[in-house]
Coordinates of C-alpha atoms in Angstrom, one line a residue:
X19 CA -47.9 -8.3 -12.5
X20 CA -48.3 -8.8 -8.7
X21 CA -49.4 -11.8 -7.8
X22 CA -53.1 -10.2 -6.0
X23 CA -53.2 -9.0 -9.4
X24 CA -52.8 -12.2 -11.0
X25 CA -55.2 -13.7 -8.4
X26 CA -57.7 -10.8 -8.8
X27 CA -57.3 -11.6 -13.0
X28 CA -59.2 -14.8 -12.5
X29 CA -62.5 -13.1 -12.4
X30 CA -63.3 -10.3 -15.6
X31 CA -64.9 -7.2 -15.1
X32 CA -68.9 -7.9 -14.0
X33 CA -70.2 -6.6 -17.9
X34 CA -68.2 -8.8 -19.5
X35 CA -70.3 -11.6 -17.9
X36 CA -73.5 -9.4 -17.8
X37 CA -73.4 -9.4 -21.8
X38 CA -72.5 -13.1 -22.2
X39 CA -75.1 -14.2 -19.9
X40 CA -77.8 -11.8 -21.5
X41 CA -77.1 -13.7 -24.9
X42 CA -77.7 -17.2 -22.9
X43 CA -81.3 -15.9 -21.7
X44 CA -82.3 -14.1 -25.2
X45 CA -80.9 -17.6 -27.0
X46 CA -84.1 -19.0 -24.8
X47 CA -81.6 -20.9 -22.4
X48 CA -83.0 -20.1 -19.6
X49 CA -82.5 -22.7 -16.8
X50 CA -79.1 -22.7 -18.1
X51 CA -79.0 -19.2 -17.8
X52 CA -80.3 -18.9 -14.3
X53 CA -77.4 -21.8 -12.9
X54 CA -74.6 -19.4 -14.7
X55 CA -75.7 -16.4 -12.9
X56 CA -75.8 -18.0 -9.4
X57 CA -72.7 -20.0 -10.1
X58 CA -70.5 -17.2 -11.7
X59 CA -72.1 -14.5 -9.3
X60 CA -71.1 -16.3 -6.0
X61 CA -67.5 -16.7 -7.5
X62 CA -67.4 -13.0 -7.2
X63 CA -68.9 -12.7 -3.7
X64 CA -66.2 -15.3 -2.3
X65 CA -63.7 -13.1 -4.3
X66 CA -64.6 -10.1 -2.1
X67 CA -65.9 -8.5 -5.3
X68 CA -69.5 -8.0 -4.0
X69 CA -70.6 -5.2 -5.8
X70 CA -69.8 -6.7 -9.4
X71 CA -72.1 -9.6 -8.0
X72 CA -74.8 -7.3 -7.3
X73 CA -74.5 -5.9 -10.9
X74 CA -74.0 -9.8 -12.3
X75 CA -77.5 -10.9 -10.8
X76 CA -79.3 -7.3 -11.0
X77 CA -78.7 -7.4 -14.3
X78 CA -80.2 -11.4 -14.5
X79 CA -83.3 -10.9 -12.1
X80 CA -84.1 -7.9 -15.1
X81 CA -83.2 -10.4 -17.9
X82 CA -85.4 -13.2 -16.8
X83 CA -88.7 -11.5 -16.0
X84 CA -88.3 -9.1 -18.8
X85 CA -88.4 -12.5 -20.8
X86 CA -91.4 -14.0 -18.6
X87 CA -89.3 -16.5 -16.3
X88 CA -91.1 -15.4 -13.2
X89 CA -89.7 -18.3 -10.9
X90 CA -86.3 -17.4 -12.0
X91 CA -86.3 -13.7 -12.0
X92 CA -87.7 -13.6 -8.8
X93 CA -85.4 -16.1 -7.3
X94 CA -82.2 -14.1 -8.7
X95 CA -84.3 -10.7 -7.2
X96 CA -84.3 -12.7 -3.7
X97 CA -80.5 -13.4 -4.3
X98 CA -79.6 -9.9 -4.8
X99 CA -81.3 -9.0 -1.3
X100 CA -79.3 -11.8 -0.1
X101 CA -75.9 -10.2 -1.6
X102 CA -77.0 -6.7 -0.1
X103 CA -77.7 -8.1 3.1
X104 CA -73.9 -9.8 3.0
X105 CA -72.0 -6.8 1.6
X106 CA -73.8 -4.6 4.4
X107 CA -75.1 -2.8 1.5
X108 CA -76.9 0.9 3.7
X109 CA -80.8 1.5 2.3
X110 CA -80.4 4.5 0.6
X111 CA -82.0 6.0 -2.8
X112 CA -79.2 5.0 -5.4
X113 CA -80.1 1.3 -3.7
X114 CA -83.8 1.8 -3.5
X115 CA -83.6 2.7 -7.0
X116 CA -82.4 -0.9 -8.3
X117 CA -84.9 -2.7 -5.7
X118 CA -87.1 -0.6 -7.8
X119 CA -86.3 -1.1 -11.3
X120 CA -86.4 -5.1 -10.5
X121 CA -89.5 -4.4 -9.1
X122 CA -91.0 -2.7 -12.4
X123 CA -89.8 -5.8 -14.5
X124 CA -92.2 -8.3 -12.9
X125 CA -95.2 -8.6 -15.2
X126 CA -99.2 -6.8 -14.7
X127 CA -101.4 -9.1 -16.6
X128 CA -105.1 -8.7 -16.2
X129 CA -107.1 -12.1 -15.0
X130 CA -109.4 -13.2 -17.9
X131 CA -112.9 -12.3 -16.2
X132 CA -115.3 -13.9 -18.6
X133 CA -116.0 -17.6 -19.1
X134 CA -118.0 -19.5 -22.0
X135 CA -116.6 -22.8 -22.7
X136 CA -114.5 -25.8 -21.4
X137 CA -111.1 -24.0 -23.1
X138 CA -112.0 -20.4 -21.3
X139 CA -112.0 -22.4 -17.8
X140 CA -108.9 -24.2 -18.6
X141 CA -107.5 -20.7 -19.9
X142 CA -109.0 -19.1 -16.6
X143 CA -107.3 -22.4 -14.7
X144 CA -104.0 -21.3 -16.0
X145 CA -104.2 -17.6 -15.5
X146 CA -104.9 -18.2 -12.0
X147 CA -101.7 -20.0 -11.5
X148 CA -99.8 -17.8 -13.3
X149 CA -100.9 -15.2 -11.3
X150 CA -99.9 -16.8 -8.0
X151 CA -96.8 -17.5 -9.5
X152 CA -96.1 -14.0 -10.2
X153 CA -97.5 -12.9 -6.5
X154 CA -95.5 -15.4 -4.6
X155 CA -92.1 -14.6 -6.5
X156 CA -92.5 -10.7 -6.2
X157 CA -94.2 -11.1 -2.5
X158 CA -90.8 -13.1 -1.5
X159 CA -88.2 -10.4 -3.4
X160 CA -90.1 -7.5 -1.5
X161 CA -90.4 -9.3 1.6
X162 CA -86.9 -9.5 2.0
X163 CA -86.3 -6.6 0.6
X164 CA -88.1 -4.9 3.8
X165 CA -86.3 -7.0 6.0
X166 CA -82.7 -5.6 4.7
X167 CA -83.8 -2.0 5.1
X168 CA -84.9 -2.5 8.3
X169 CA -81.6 -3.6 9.1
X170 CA -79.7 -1.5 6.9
X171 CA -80.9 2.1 7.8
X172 CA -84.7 2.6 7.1
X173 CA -87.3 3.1 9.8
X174 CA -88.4 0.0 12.3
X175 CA -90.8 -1.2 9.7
X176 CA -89.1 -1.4 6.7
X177 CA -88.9 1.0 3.7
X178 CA -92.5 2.5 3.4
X179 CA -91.6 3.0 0.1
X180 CA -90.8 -0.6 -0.3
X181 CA -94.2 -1.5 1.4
X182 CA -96.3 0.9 -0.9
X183 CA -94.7 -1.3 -3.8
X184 CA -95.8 -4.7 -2.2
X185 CA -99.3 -3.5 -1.5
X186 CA -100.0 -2.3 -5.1
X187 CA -98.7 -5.9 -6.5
X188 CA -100.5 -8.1 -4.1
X189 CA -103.6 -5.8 -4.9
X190 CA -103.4 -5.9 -8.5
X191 CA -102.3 -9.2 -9.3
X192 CA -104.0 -11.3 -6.9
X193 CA -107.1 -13.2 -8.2
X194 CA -108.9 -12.9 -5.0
X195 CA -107.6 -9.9 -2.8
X196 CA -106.8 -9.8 0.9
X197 CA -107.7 -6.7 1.7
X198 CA -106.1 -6.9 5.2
X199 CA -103.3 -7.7 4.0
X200 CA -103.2 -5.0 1.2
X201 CA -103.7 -2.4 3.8
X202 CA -101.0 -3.9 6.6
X203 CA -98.3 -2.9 3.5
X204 CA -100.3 0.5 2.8
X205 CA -100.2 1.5 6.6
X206 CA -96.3 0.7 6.8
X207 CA -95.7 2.7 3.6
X208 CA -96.2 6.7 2.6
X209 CA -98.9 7.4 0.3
X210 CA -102.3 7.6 1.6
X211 CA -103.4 9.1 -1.6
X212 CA -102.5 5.8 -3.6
X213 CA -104.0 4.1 -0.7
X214 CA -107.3 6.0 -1.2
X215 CA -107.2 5.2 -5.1
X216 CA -106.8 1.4 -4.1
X217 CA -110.2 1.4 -1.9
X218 CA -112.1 3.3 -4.2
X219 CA -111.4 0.7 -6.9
X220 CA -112.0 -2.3 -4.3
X221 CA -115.4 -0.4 -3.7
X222 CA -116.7 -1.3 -7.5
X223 CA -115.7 -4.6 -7.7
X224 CA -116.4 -6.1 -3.9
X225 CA -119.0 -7.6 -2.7
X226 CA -121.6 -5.7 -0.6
X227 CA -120.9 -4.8 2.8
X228 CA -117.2 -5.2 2.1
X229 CA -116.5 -1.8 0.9
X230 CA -117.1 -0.3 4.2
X231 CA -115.4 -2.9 6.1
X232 CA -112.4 -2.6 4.3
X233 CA -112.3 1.6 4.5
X234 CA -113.0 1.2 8.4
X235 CA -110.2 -1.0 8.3
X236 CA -107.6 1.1 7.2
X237 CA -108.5 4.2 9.0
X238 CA -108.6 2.1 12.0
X239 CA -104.9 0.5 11.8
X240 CA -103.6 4.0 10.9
X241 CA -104.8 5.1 14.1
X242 CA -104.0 2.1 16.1
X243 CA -100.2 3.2 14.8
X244 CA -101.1 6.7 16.1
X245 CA -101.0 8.5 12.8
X246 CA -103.8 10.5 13.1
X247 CA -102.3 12.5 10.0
X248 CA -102.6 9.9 7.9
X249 CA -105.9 8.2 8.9
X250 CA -107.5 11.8 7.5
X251 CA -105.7 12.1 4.6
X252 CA -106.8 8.7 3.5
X253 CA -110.5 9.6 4.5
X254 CA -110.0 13.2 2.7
X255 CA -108.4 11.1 -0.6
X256 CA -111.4 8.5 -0.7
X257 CA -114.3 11.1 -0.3
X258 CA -112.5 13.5 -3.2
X259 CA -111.7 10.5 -5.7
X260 CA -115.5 8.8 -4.8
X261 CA -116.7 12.7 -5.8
X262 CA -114.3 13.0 -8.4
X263 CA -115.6 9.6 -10.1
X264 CA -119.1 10.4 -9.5
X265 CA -119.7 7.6 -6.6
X266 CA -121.1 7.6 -3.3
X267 CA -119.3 6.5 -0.3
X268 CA -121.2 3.5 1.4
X269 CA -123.7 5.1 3.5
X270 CA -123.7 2.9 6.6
X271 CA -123.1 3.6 10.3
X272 CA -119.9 2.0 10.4
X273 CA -118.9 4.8 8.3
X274 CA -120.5 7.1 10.1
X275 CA -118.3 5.6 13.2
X276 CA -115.6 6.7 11.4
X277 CA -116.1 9.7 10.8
X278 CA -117.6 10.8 14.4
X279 CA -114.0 9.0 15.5
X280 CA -111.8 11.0 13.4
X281 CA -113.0 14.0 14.9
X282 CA -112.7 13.0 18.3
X283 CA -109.5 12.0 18.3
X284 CA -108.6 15.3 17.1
X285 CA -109.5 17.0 20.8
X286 CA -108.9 15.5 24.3
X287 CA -112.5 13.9 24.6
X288 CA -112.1 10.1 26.0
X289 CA -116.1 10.0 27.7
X290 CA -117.0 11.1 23.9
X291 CA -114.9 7.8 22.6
X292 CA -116.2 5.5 24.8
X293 CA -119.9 6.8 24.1
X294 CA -118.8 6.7 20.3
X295 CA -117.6 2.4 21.4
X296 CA -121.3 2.1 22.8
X297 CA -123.0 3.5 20.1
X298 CA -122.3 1.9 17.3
X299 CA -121.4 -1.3 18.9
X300 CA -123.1 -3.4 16.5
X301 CA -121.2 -2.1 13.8
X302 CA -117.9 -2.4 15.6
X303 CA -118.9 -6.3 16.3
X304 CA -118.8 -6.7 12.5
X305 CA -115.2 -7.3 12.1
X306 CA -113.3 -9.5 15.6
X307 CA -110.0 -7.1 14.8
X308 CA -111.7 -3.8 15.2
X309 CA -112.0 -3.9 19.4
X310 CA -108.2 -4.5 19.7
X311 CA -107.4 -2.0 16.9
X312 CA -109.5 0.7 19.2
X313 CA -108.4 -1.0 22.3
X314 CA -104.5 0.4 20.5
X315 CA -106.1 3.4 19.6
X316 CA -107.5 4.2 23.3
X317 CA -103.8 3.7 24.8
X318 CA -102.0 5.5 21.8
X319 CA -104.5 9.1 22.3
X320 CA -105.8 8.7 25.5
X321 CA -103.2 6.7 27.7
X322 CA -105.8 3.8 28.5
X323 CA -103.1 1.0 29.6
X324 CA -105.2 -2.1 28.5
X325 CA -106.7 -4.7 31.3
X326 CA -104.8 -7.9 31.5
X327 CA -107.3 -10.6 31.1
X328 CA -105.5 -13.1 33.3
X329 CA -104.6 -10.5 36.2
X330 CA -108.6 -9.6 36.1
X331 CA -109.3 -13.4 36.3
X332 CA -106.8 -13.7 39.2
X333 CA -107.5 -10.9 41.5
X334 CA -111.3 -12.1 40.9
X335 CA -110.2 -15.1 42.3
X336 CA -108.0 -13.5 45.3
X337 CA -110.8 -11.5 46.1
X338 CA -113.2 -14.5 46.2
X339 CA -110.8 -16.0 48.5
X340 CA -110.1 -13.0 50.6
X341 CA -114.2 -12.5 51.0
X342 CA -114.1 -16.3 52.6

């Protein structure tokens, strides 16, 4: 045997130490579990062997949520970005697919919604956490996940697929939902039709007034991208599924906005958008992000380059100085 054979000996094939460390986490050894995989999983990657590493801990980040361990599933799901991001791994489907299946493995557990006694609160107490818990880990694996495919071959943003994924978690699992930051992930990813099915649900269980807030919202940041495309295919999804289900879409002028806006855009009409600004001013005023998101949406349809506030102040000023 050659001697980079011998050297190369050392280390046994990646399954042999996915099925030993497999039996460590089903034995309910968990922490000891999770320092094996790190430990014995680096060995590879100084060994040059990455892609048995990435098999070692994909095969752990599985193991350990699939078991509950959410703070060490998600930190060996963060690892294996970390590994892909070494080995230079390309975004591609085969990879996507893996991101995915990890993604799958983290847990969906309903919040307990009804409260009678001092044990329900404490219960209540605990799911909460738990459900942060579970948010946080998968929020951090995505997260990076993005990151690397941004680097590694997907568009600017990051794999819209990958952002789809993160929107649906942080929407389902989070005990009180940021809607803004729901549709941020929804905007960057590729299905406006899940997108729709999202608001429609937010619209039976948010407060009133929100519902419109948050559908104007989402229209609005498609637009401010430029996707125009989008914007009505989410509008078209949410009026079908709000038929569909036998609801009513909040009848309020901020909607109607909306809708005016959508067909504006669709034709070279800027006096019509600026009388549509005027209008229903009041209704803009209701949210502080919607004047720069149509400030973005004047400049991407209609080539309005935006007014520097500090060069207005100055040439104010120059002009003052020039009149004396």
């Amino acid at each position: 045997m050659s001697r980079e054979r011998s050297k190369r000996g050392v280390l046994p094939p990646a399954q042999e130490n996915v099925e030993k460390l497999k039996k460590v986490v089903e034995e309910g050894n968990y922490y000891g579990a999770q320092q094996m995989y790190k430990s014995i999983s680096a060995r590879y990657v100084s060994a040059q062997r990455k892609s048995e590493a990435l098999d070692i801990i994909h095969s752990g980040a599985c193991i350990q949520l699939e078991h509950g361990q959410i703070t060490c599933g998600a930190e060996l799901a963060v690892l294996f970005v970390d590994i892909l991001v070494k080995a230079r791994v390309p975004y591609n489907e085969e990879t996507l697919d893996r991101v995915r299946k990890i993604y799958e493995k983290f847990p969906q557990i309903p919040v307990p919604q009804h409260l009678a006694d001092d044990d329900d609160v404490q219960q209540l107490s605990e799911a909460l956490g738990a459900a942060k818990t579970r948010v946080d880990g998968c929020s951090s694996f995505l997260k990076a996940a993005i990151k690397w495919s941004a680097e590694f071959g997907a568009p600017r943003n990051g794999s819209p697929e990958l952002h789809v994924m993160l929107a649906e978690y942080i929407y389902s699992e989070s005990p009180e939902v940021d809607m803004a930051r729901v549709s941020n992930h929804f905007i960057r990813g590729n299905n406006p039709k899940k997108f729709a099915s999202v608001l429609v649900n937010f619209m039976g269980k948010c407060y009133p007034g929100e519902d419109d807030l948050a559908i104007a919202r989402a229209i609005l940041m498609y637009l401010s991208s430029g996707n125009l495309r989008d914007a009505n295919q989410l509008m078209d999804g949410i009026k079908s599924q709000v038929e569909e289900k036998q609801l009513e879409l909040p009848q309020s002028d901020l909607i109607q906005f909306i809708i005016f806006l959508l067909q504006t855009l669709q034709r070279d009409a800027l006096p019509l958008f600026n009388m549509l600004k005027v209008n229903y001013k009041s209704s803009i005023d209701r949210d502080p992000s919607f004047k720069e998101l149509l400030d973005d949406i004047a400049e991407k349809f209609y080539g309005v380059r935006r007014r520097n506030p500090l060069q207005g102040m100055f040439g104010d000023i120059f002009k003052m100085m020039g009149a004396e």
